[in-house]
Coordinates of C-alpha atoms and ligand atoms in Angstrom, one line a residue:
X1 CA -25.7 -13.6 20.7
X2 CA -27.4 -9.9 21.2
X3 CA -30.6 -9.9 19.2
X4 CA -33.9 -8.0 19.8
X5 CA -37.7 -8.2 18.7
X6 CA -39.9 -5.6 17.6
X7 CA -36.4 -3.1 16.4
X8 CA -36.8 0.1 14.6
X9 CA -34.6 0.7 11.8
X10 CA -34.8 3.9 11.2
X11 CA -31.4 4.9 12.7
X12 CA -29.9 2.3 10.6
X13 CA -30.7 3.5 7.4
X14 CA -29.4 6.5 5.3
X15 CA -32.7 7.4 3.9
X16 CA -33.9 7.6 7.4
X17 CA -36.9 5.4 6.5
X18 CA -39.4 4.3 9.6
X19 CA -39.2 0.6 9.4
X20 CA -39.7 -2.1 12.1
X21 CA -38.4 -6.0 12.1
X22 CA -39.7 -8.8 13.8
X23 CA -36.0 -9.9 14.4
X24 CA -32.7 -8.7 14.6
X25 CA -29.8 -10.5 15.2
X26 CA -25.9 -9.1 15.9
X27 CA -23.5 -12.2 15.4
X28 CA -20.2 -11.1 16.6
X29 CA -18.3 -14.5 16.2
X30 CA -18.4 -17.9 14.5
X31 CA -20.6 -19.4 17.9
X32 CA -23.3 -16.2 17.5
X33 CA -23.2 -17.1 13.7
X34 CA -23.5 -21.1 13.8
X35 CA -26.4 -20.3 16.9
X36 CA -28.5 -18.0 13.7
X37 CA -31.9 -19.4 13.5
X38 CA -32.9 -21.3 10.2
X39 CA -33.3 -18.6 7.7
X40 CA -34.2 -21.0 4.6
X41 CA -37.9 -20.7 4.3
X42 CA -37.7 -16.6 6.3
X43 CA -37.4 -13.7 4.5
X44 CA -34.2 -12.1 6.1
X45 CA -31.7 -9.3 5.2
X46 CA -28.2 -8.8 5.7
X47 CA -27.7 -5.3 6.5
X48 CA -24.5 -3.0 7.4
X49 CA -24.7 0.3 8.0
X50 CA -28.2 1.1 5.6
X51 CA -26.3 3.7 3.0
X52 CA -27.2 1.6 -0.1
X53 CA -30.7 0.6 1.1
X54 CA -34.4 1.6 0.7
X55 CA -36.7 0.3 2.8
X56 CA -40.0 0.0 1.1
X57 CA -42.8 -1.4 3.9
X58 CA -43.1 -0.1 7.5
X59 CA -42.4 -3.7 8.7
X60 CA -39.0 -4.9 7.2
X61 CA -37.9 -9.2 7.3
X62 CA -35.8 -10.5 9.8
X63 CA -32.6 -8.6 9.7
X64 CA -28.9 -9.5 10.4
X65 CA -26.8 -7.2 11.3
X66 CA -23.0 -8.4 11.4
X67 CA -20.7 -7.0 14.0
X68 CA -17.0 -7.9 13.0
X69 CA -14.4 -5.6 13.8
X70 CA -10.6 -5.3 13.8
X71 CA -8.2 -4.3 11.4
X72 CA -4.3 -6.3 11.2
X73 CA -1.6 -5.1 9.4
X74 CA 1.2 -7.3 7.5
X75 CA 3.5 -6.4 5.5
X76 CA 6.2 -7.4 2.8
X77 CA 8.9 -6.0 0.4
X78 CA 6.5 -4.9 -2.1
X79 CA 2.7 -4.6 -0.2
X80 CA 0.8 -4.0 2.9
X81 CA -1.6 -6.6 3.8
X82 CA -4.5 -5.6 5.8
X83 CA -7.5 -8.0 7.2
X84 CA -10.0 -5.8 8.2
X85 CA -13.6 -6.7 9.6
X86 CA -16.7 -6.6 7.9
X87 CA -18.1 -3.9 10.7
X88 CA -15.5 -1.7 10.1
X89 CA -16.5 1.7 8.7
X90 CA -15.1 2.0 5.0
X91 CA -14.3 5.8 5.4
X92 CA -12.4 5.1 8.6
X93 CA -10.7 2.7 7.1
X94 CA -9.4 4.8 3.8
X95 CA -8.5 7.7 6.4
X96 CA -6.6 5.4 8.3
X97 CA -4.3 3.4 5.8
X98 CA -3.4 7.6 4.2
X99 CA -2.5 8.8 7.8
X100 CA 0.0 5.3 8.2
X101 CA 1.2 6.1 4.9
X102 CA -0.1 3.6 3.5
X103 CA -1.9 4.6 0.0
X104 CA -4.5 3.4 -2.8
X105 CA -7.7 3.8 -1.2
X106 CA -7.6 7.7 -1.1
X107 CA -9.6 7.9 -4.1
X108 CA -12.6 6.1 -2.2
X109 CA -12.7 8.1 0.5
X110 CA -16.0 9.3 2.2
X111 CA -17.9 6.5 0.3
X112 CA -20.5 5.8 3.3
X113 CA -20.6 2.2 4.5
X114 CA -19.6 -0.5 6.0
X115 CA -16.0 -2.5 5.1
X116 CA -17.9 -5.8 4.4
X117 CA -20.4 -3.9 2.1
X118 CA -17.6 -2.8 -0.4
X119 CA -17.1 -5.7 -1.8
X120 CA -21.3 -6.8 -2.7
X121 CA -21.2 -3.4 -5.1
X122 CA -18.0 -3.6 -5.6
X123 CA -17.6 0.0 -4.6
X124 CA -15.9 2.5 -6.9
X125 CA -15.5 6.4 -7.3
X126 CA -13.0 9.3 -9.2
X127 CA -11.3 5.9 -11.2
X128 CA -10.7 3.4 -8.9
X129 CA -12.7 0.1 -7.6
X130 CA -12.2 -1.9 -4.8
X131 CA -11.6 -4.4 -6.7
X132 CA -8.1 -3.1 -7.1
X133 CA -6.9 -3.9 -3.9
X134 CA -9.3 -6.4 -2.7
X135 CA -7.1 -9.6 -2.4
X136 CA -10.2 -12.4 -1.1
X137 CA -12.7 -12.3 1.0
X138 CA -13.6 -14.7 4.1
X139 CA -17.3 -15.5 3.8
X140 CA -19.7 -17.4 6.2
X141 CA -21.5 -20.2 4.1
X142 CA -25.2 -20.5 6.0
X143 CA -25.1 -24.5 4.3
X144 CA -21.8 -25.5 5.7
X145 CA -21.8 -23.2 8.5
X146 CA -18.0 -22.9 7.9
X147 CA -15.7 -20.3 6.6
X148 CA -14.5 -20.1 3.0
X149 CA -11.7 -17.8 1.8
X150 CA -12.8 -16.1 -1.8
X151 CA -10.2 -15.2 -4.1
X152 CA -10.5 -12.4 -6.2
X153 CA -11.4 -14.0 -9.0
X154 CA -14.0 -16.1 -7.0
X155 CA -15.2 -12.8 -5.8
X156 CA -16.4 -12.4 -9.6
X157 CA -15.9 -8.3 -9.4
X158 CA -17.4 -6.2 -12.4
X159 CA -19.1 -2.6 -12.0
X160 CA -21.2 -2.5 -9.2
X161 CA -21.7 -6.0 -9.6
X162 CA -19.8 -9.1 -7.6
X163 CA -20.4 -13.0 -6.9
X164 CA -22.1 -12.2 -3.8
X165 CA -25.0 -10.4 -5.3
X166 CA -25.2 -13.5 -8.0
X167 CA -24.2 -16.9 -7.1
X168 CA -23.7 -16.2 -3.7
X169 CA -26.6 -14.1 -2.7
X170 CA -28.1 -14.5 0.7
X171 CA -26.5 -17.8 1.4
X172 CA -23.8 -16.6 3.8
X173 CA -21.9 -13.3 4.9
X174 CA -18.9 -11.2 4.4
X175 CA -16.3 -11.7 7.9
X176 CA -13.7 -10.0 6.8
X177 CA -12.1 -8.7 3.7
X178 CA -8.3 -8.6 2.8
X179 CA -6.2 -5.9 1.2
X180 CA -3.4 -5.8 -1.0
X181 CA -1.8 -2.2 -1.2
X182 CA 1.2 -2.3 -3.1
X183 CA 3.7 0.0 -1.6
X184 CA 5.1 1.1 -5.0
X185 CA 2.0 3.5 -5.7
X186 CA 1.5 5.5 -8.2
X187 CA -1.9 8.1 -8.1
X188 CA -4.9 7.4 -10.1
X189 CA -5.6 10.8 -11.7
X190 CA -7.3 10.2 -14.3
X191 CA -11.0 11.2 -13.1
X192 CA -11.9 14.8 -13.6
X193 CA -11.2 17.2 -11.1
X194 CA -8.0 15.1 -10.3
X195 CA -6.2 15.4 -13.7
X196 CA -4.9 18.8 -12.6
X197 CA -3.1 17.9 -9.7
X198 CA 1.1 17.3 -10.2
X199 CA 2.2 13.8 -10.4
X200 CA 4.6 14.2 -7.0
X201 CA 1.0 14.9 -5.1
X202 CA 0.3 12.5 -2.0
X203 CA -1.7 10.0 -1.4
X204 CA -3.4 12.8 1.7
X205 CA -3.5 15.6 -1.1
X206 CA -5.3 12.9 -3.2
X207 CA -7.6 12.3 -0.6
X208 CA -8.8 15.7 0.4
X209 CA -9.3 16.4 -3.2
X210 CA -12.1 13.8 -3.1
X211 CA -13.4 14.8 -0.2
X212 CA -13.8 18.4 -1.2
X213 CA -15.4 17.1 -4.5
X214 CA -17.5 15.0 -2.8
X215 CA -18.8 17.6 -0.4
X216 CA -19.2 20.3 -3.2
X217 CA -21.8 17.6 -5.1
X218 CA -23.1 14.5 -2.4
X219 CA -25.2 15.5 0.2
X220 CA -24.6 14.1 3.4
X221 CA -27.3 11.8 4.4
X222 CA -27.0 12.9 8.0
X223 CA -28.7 16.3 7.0
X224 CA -30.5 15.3 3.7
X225 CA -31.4 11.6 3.8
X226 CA -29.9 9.7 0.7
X227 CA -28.4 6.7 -0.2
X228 CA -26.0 8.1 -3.1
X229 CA -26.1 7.1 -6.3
X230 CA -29.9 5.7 -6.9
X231 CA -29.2 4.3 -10.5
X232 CA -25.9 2.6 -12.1
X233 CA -24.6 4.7 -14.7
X234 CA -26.4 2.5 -18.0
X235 CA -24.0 0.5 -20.2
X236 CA -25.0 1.0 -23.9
X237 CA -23.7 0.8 -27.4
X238 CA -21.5 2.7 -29.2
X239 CA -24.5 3.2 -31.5
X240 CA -26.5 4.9 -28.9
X241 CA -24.0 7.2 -27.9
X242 CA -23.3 8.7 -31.7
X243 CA -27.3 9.0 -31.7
X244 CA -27.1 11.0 -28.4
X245 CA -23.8 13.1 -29.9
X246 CA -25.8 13.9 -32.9
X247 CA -28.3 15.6 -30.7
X248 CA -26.3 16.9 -28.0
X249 CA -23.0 18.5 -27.6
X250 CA -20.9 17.4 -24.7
X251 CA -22.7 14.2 -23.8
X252 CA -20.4 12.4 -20.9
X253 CA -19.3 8.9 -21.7
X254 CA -16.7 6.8 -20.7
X255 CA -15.5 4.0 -22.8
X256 CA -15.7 0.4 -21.7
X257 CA -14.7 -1.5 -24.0
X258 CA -15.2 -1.1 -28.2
X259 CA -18.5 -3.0 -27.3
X260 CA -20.0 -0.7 -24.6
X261 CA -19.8 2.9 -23.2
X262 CA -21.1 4.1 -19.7
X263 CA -23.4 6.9 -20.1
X264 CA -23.9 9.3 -16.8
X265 CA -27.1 8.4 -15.8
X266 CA -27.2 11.9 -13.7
X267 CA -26.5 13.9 -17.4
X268 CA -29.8 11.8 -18.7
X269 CA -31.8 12.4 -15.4
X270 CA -31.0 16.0 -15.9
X271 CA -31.8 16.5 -19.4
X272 CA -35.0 15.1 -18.6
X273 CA -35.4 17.7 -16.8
X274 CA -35.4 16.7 -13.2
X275 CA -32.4 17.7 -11.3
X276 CA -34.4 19.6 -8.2
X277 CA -37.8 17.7 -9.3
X278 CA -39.7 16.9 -5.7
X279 CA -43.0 15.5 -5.4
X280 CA -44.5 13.9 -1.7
X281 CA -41.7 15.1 0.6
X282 CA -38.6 13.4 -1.7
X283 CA -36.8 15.4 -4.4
X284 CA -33.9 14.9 -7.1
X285 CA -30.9 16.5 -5.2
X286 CA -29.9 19.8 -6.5
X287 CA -26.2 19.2 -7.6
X288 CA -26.1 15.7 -8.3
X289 CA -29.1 14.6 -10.3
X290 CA -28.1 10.9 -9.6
X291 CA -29.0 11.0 -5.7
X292 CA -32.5 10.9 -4.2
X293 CA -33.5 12.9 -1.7
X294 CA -36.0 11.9 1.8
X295 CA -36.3 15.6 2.4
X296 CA -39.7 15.3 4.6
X297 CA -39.2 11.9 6.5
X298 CA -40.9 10.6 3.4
X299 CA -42.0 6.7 3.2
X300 CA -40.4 3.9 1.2
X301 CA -43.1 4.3 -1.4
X302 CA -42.9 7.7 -1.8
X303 CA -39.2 7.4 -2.7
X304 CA -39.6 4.7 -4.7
X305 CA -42.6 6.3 -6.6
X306 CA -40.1 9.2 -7.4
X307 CA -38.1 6.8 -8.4
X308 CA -40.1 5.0 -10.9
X309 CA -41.2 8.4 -12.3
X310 CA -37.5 9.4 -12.8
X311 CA -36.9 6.1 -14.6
X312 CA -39.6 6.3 -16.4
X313 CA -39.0 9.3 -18.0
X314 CA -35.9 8.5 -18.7
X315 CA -36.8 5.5 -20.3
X316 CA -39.5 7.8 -22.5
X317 CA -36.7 10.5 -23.5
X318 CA -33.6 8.4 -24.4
X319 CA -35.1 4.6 -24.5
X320 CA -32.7 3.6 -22.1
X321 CA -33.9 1.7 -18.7
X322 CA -31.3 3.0 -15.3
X323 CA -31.2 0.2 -13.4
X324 CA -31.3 0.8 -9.6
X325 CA -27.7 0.5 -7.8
X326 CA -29.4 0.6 -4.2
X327 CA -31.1 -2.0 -3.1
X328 CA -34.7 -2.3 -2.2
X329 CA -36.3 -4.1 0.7
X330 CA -39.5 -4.9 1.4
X331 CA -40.9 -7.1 4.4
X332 CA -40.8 -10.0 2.2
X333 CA -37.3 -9.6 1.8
X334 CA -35.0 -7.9 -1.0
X335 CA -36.4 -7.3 -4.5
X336 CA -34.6 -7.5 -6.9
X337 CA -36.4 -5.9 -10.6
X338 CA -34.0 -3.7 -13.2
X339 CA -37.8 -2.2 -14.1
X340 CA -39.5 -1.1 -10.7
X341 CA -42.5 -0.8 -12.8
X342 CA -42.2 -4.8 -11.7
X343 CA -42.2 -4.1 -8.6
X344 CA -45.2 -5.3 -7.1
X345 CA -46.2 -4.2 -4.1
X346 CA -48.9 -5.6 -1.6
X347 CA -51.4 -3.0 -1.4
Ligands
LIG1 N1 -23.6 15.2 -14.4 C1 -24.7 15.9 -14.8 N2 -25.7 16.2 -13.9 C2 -25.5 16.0 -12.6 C3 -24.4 15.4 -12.1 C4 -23.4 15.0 -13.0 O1 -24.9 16.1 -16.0 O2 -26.4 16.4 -11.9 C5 -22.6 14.8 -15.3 C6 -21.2 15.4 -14.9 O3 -21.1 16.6 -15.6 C7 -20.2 14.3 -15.3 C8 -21.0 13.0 -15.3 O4 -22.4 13.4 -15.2 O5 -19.8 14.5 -16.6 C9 -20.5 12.1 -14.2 O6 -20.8 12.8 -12.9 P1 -20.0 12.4 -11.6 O7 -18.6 12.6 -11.8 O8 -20.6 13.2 -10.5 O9 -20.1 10.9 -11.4 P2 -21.4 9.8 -11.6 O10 -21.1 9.0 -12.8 O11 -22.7 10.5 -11.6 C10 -20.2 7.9 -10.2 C11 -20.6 7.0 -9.1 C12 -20.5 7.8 -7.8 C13 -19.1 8.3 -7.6 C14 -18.7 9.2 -8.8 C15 -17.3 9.7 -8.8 C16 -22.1 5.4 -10.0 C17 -23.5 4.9 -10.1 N3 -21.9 6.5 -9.3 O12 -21.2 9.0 -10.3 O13 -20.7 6.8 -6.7 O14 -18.9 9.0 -6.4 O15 -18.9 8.5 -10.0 O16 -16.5 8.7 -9.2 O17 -21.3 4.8 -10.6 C18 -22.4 5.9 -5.3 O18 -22.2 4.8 -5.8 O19 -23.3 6.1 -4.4 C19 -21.7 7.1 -5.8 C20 -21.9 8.3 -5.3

C-alpha cells in the first residue's frame, strides 16, 4: 500500500491549513486495507478531500486517506442504480449522472468533496439530502476487517448527522456508496431562488441554477480558503422563533416538524453583527455570513479563535449555541465539543 512519513497536508485541506502527519496511508483495496496498522490505541483520521475539516495543531494524527474509485451503472424499469467509489469527487459525480440524463442530484451540485464523505454529514443543499437517493452504503469494519453493506436505514440519516459520525465513528470506512435515482423525476423547487423556474425545466437547467447561486454567495476555497458552512443551522422551538418574530421582521425559518424550526444560523451571525468581521488574518465571508474565511494563510487557532468569538456572540445575543458542522482536528485526533469554549487545547 502507498503510504508516506513526515506528509504535509496543506494541499489536502480547503482551509489551506499548514499541518504535518507522522503517517499517512492510501489503501486502494481490501489487501492495502486488511495490511492498515493497528489503529486502536493511535490517534488517526479518516480524511477525503479536507473541504469539511479544520486542522487545529501544526502536527495532525496519523491520517488515512482512502483511494476508491469507479463509478457502475445499472439500471431497471423504474431507477438507475449507481455504485460509485468513496474517492470519487461528489461534484463530478452530480455533473455526470445530469449530462447521462440521469437526474436528482442536480440540486447538490458544486458541494466540494469527496463521494464517500456525503454520506458522514449527510450532505444537503437548495431542498434536497443525500439521503434521498442514497440506497446503502458498503463500509470497512476495522474489527472484522470485512465488508458490511449498510442499508439506509442502518445508515441512520438525519440533518447533517448519520450512523457513521455516532455508532459507527472511526471504527471502519466508507468503500463505496449506492444510488437509487428513480427515473420518474420530478424537480425539487421548493428552495428559494428555484421556486421561479417552470415545472417542464431540466434536470441541467436545475443544475446551473445552483451553480450560479452558489457562485453568487460561496466562495471558492481555491481562492479564499474555506470549508463552507462552519455552523449547522440551530434547531430550536417554536417558542424561540415567536420571541425572535416579535423582535424582528422577516426572521428565516424553516419548519421541521410542530416540535422544532431551523433557524439560519448565517441570519443570527449577521445580526450579530459580523458578516465581514476579520481579526488575525481570518474573516466572516462577505456574502454568506455562515462561511469562515483563511484569508492570510492563517493557523488552526486563529480560525478557530474567530470561531469561538462568532459563537460566542451569538450565544450572548440570541441564547442559542451554533454547533460546528466542520470538523475539527487536532494531533490527538478529532474533537468533538458542540461548545468550543470546551475545547481544550495543549498550550
Ligand atoms: N442569510 C443571511 N445572511 C447571510 C446569508 C444568508 O441572513 O449572510 C439568510 C438568507 O437570507 C436566507 C437564510 O439565511 O434566508 C439561509 O441562507 P442560505 O440559503 O444561503 O442557506 P444556509 O441555511 O445558510 C444551507 C446549507 C448550505 C447550503 C445552503 C443551500 C447548512 C449548515 N448549510 O445554508 O450548505 O448550500 O443551505 O441549500 O445547512 C455547507 O454545508 O457547507 C453548505 C454550504
Amino acid at each position: 500500500m502507498k503510504s508516506r512519513k513526515a506528509y504535509s497536508l496543506q494541499d489536502n485541506n480547503s482551509f489551506f491549513i499548514d499541518t504535518v502527519c507522522s503517517e499517512i496511508y492510501f489503501p486502494a483495496s481490501l489487501d492495502d486495507l486488511s495490511a492498515l496498522p493497528d489503529l486502536s490505541t493511535r490517534p488517526f483520521y479518516i480524511l477525503g478531500d479536507g473541504s469539511n475539516t479544520l486542522f487545529i495543531d501544526e502536527q495532525a494524527p496519523i491520517i488515512i486517506k482512502p483511494n476508491f474509485t469507479g463509478i457502475t451503472v445499472t439500471e431497471n424499469d423504474s431507477a438507475f442504480i449507481l455504485e460509485v467509489g468513496a474517492s470519487e469527487n461528489w461534484h463530478d459525480l452530480v455533473t455526470y449522472c445530469v449530462d447521462q440524463g440521469m437526474p436528482g442530484l442536480e440540486n447538490l451540485v458544486l458541494i466540494p468533496g469527496s463521494v464517500g464523505a456525503a454520506p458522514v454529514q449527510n450532505i444537503g443543499a437548495y431542498g434536497v439530502e443525500l439521503a434521498d437517493y442514497c440506497q446503502s452504503v458498503t463500509w470497512y469494519d476495522f474489527n472484522t476487517q470485512r465488508l458490511v453493506v449498510l442499508d439506509k436505514q442502518a445508515c441512520q440519516f438525519s440533518y447533517r448527522d448519520s450512523a457513521f459520525k455516532q455508532a459507527l465513528y472511526n471504527k471502519g470506512l466508507i468503500i463505496s456508496i449506492k444510488l437509487y435515482l428513480p427515473k420518474y423525476w420530478q424537480a425539487t423547487l421548493n428552495y428559494q431562488g428555484l421556486d421561479t423556474l417552470p415545472e417542464n425545466v431540466t434536470s441541467k437547467q436545475v443544475m446551473d441554477t445552483v451553480i450560479a447561486m452558489r457562485q453568487a454567495k460561496l466562495p471558492e476555497p481555491k481562492v479564499l480558503p474555506n470549508a463552507g458552512s462552519f455552523f449547522k443551522n440551530p434547531l430550536v422551538s417554536p417558542s424561540v422563533l415567536q420571541q425572535l418574530q416579535g423582535q424582528y421582521n422577516n426572521v428565516p425559518y424553516y419548519q421541521q416538524s410542530s416540535a422544532q424550526v431551523k433557524l439560519a444560523a448565517a441570519w443570527l451571525i449577521e445580526q450579530a453583527g459580523l458578516k465581514g468581521y476579520r481579526q488575525s488574518g481570518v474573516g466572516v465571508h462577505d456574502n454568506q455570513a455562515l462561511v469562515l474565511i483563511n484569508y492570510q494563510q492563517a493557523t488552526g487557532r486563529q480560525v478557530l479563535a474567530l470561531a469561538k468569538h462568532v459563537q460566542a456572540c451569538v450565544k450572548e445575543k440570541f441564547n442559542t449555541l451554533l454547533q460546528p458542522e466542520v470538523k475539527m482536528v487536532t494531533v490527538q485526533g478529532e474533537k468533538i465539543f458542540d461548545d468550543l469554549d470546551d475545547l481544550c487545547l495543549k498550550q
